Short mmCIF file of C-alpha atoms and ligand atoms in Angstrom, two decimals:
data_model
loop_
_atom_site.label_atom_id
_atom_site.label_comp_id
_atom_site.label_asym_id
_atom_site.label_seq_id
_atom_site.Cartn_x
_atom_site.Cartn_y
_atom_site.Cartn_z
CA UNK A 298 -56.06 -27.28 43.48
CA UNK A 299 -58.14 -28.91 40.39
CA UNK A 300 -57.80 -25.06 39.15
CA UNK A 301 -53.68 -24.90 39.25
CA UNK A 302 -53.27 -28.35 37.83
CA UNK A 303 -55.42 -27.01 34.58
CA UNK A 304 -53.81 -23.91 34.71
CA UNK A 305 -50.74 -25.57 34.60
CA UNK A 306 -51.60 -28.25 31.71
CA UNK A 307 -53.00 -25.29 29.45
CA UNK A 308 -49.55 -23.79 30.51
CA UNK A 309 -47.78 -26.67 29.18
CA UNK A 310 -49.93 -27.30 25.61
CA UNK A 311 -49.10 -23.38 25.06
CA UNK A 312 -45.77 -23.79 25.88
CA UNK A 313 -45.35 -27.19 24.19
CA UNK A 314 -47.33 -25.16 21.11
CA UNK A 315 -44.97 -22.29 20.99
CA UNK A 316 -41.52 -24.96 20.90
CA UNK A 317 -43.14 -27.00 18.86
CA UNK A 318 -43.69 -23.40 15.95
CA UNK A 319 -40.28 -22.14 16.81
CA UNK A 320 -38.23 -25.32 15.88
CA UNK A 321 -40.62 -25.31 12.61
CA UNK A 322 -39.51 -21.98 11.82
CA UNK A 323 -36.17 -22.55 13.01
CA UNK A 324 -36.03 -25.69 10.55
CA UNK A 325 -37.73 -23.82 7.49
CA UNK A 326 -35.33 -21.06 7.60
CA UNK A 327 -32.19 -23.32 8.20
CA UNK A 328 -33.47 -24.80 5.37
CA UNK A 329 -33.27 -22.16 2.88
CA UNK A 330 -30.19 -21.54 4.20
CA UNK A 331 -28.30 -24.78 3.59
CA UNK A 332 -30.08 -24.47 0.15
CA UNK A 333 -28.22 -21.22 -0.62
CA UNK A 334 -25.11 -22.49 0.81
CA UNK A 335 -24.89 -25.28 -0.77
CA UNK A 336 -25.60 -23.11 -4.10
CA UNK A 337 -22.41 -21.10 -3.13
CA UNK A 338 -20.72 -24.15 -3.31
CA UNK A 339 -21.70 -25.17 -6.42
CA UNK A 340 -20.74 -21.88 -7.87
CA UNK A 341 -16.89 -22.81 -9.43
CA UNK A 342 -15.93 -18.94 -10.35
CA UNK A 343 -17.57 -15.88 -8.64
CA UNK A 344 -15.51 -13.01 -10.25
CA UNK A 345 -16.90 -10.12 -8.39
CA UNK A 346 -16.37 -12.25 -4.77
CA UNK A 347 -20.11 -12.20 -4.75
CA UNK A 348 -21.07 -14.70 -2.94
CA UNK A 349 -17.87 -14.70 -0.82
CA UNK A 350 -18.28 -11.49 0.53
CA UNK A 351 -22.17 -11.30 1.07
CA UNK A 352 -23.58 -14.91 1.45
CA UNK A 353 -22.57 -15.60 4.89
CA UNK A 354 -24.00 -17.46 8.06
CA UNK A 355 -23.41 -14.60 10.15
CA UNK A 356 -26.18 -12.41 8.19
CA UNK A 357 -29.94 -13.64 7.65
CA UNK A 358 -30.63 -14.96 3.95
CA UNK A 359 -32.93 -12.26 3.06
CA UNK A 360 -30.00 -9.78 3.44
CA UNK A 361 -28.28 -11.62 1.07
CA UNK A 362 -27.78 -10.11 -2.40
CA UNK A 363 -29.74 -11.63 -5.29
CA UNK A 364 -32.48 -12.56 -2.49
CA UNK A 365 -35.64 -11.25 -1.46
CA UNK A 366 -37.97 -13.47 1.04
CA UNK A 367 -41.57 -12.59 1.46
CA UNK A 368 -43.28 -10.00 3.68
CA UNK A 369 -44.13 -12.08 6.85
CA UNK A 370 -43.06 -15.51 6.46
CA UNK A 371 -39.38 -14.45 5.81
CA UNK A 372 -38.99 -17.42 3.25
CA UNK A 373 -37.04 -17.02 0.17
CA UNK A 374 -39.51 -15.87 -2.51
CA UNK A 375 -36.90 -15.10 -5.65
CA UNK A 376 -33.38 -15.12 -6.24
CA UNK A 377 -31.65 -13.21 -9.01
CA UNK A 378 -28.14 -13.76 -9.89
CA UNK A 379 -28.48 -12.16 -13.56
CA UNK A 380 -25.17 -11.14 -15.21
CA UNK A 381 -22.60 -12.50 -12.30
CA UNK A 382 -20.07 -14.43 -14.01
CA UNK A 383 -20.72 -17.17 -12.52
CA UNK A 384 -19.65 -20.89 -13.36
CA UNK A 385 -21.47 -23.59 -11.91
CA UNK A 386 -24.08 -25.66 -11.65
CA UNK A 387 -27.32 -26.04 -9.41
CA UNK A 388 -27.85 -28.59 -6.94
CA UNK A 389 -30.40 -30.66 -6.05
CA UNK A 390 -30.84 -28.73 -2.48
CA UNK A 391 -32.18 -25.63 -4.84
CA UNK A 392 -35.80 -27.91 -4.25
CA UNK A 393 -35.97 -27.39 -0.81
CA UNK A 394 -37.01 -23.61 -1.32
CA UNK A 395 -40.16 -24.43 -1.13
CA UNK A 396 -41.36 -20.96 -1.34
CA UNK A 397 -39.58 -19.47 -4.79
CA UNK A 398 -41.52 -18.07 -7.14
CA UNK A 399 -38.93 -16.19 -8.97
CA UNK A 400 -35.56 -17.78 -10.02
CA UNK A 401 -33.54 -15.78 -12.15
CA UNK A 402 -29.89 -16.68 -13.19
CA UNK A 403 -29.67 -15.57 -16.73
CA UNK A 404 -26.37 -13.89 -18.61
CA UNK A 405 -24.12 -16.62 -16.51
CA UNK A 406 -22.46 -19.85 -17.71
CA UNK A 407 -24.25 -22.20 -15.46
CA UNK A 408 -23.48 -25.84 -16.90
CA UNK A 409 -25.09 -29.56 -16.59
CA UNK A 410 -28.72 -30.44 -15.87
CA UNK A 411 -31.30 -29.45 -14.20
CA UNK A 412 -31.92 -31.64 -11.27
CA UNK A 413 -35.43 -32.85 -10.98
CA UNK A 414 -35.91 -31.52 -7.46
CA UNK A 415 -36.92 -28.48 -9.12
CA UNK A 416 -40.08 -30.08 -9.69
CA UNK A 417 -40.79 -29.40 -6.20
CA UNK A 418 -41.60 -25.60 -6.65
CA UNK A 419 -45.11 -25.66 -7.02
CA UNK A 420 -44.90 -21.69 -6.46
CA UNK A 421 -42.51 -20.71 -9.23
CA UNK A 422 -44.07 -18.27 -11.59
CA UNK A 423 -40.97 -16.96 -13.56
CA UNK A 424 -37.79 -19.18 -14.44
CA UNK A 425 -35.10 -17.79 -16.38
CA UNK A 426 -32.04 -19.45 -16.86
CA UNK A 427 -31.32 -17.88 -20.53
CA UNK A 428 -27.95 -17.46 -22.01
CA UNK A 429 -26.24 -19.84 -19.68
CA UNK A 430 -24.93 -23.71 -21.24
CA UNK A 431 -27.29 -25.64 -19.67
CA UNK A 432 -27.34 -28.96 -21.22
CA UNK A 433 -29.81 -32.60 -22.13
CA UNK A 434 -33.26 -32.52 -22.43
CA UNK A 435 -36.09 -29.77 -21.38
CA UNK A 436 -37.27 -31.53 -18.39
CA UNK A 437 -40.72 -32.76 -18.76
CA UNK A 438 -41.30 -32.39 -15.37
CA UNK A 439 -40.99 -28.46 -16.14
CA UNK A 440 -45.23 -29.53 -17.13
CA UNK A 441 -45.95 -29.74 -13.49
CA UNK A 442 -45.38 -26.52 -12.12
CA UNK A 443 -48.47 -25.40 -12.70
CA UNK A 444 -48.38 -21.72 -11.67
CA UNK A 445 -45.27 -21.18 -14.34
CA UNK A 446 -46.01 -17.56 -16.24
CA UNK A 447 -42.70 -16.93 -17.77
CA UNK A 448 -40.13 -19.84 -19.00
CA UNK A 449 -36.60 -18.70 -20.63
CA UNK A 450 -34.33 -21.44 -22.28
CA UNK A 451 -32.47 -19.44 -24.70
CA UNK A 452 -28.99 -19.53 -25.49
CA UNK A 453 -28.27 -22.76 -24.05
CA UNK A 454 -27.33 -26.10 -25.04
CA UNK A 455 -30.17 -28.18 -24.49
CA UNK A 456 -31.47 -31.09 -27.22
CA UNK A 457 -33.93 -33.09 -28.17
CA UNK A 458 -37.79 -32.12 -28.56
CA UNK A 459 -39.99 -29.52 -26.70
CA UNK A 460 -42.00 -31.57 -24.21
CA UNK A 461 -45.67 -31.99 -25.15
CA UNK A 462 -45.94 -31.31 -20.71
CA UNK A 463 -45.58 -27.92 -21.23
CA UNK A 464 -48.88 -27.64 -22.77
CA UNK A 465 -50.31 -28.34 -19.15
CA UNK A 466 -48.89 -24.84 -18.06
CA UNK A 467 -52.14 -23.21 -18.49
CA UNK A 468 -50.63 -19.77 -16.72
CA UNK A 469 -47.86 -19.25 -19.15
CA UNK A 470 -47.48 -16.67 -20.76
CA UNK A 471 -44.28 -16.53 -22.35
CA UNK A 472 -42.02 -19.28 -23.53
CA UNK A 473 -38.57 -18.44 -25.02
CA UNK A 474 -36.16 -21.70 -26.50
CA UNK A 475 -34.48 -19.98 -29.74
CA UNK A 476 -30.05 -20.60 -29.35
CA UNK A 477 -30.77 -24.30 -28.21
CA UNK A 478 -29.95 -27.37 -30.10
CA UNK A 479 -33.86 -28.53 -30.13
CA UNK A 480 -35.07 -31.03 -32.87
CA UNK A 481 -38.36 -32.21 -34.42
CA UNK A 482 -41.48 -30.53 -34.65
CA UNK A 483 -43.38 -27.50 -32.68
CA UNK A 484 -46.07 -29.31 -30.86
CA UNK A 485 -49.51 -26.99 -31.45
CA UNK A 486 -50.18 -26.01 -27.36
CA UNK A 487 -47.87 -23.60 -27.80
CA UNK A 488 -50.38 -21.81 -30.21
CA UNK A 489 -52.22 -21.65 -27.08
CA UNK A 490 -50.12 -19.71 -25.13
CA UNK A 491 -51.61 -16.10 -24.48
CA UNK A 492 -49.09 -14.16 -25.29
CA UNK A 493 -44.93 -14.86 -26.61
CA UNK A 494 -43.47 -17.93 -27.61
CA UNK A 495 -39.82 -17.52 -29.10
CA UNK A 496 -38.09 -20.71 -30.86
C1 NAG B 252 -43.19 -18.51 13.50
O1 NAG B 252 -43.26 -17.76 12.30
C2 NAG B 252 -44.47 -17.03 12.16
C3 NAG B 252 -44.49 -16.39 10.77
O2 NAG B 252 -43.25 -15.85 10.45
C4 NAG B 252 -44.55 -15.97 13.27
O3 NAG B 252 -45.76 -15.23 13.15
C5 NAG B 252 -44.51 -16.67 14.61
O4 NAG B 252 -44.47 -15.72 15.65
C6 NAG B 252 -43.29 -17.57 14.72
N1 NAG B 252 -43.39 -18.37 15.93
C7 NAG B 252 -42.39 -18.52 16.76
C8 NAG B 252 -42.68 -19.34 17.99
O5 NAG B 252 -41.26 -18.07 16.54
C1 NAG B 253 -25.08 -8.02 0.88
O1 NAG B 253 -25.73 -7.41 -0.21
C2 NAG B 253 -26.90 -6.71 0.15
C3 NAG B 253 -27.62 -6.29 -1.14
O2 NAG B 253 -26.73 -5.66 -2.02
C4 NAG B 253 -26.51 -5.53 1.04
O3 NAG B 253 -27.67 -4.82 1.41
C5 NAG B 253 -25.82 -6.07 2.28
O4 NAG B 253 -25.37 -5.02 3.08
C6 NAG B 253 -24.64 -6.95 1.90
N1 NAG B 253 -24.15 -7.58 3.11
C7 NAG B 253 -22.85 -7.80 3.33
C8 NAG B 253 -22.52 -8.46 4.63
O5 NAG B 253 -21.98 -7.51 2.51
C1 NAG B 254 -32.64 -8.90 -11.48
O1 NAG B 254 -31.68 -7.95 -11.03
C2 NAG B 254 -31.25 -7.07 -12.06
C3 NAG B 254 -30.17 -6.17 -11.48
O2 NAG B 254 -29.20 -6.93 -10.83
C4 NAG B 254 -32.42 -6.26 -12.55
O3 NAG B 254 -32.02 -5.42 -13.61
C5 NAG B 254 -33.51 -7.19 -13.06
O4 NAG B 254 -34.66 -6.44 -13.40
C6 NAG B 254 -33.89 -8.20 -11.98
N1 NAG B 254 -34.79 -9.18 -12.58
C7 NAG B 254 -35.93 -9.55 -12.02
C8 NAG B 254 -36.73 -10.55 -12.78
O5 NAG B 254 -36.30 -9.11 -10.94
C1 NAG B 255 -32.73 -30.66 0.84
O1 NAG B 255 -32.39 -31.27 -0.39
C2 NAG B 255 -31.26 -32.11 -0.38
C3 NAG B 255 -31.05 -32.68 -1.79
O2 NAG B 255 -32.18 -32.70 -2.59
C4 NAG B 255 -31.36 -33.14 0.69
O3 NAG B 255 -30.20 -33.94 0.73
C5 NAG B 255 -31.57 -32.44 2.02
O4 NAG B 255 -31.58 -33.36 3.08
C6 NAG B 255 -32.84 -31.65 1.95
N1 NAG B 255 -33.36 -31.17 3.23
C7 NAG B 255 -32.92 -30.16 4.02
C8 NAG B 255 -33.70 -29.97 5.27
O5 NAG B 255 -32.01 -29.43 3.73
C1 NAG B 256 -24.61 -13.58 -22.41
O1 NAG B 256 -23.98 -13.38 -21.17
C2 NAG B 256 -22.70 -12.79 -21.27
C3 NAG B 256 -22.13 -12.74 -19.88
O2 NAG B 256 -22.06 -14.05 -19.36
C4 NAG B 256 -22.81 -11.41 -21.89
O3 NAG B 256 -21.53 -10.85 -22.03
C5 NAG B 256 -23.48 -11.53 -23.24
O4 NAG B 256 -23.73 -10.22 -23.77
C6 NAG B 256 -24.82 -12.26 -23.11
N1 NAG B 256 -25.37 -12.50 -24.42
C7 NAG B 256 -26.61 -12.19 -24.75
C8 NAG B 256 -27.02 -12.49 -26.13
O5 NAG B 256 -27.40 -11.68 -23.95
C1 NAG B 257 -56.00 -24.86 -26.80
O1 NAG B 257 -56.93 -24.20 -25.96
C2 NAG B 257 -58.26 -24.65 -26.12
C3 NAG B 257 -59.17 -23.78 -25.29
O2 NAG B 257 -58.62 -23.48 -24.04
C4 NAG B 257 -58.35 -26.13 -25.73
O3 NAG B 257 -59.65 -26.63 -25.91
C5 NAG B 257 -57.39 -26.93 -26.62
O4 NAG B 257 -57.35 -28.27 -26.17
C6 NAG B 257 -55.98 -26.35 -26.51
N1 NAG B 257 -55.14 -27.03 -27.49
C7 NAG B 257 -53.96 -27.57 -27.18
C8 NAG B 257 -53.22 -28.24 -28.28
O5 NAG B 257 -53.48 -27.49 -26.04
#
């Protein structure tokens, strides 16, 4: 009798274990989901249909074009949306993917800020939102993701100075700002960086 009743509370803690990981999951992937959808919505003109046609519901986000997720944890690692046409801009939901490393978007004519959420990405290794008309300031916060390699600004319309933050990115490797509207003076970190930097 004492021997069912435990069988039947370890039964439970499994069970309440295994509900407790799938809604996680569930919630995680939703998540990336709504991210990308509400991307999609964001996105004005989509010329080739893009993101009519192949972003829907119906299909998992890693089959959607311009997204790859990684191996086992089927979260969205990197998008890229180079060359698409597209006119838009990014919302703040673009934060909750926590897992993106990659974010690639370059050769469109993406418009506005960038909203701050980004700052959330503490995986992102590779931005590159070049020849686009982004606009205001280079975010400071752009010094606290920490694992950034590669960081394309060109050909966009962003102002002011070159944030002395971005001499905390001890990983990068290559930072390109030339086409912008920047002003005042190149601060010296970026002496430091190993490889390119492009004004
Ligand atoms: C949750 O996701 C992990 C990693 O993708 C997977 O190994 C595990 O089986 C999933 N758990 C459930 C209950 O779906
Ligand atoms: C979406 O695009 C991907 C990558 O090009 C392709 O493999 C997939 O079949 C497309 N899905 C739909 C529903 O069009
Ligand atoms: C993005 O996709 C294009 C083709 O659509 C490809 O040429 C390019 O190498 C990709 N960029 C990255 C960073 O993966
Ligand atoms: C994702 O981000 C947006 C805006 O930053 C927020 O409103 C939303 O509730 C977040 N969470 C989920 C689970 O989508
Ligand atoms: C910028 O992107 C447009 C497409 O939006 C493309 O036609 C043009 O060649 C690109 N310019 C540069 C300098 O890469
Ligand atoms: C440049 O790098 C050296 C060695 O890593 C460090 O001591 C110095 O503070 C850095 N200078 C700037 C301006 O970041």
């Amino acid at each position: 009798m004492a021997n069912t009743f435990l069988n039947l509370t370890l039964l439970i803690i499994i069970f309440h274990f295994f509900l407790t990981t799938l809604s996680k999951n569930l919630t995680t992937i939703l998540t990336d989901q709504f991210a990308l959808l509400a991307l999609k919505d964001h996105v004005i003109q989509d010329p080739g249909n893009v993101l009519a046609t192949n972003w829907s519901s119906s299909t998992p986000v890693c089959n959607w074009f311009g997204v790859s997720c990684g191996s086992n944890h089927r979260k969205v690692t990197a998008l890229n949306l180079t060359g698409l046409g597209f006119v838009g801009t990014l919302p703040p939901h673009l934060g909750n993917l926590s897992f993106l490393s990659l974010l690639s978007i370059k050769d469109n004519s993406f418009h506005g800020r960038l909203p701050v959420q980004l700052s959330n990405l503490h995986h992102m290794k590779h931005i590159d939102l070049g020849n686009n008309s982004f606009s205001g300031e280079i975010p400071s916060w752009l010094g606290s993701l920490t694992q950034l390699q590669v960081l394309r600004l060109y050909y966009n319309n962003f102002n002011g100075v070159i944030p002395f933050s971005l001499g905390y990115l001890q990983k990068l490797e290559e930072l390109s700002l030339y086409g912008n509207k920047l002003s005042g003076s190149i601060p010296s970190f970026v002496f430091n960086i190993s490889s390119q930097f492009y004004t």
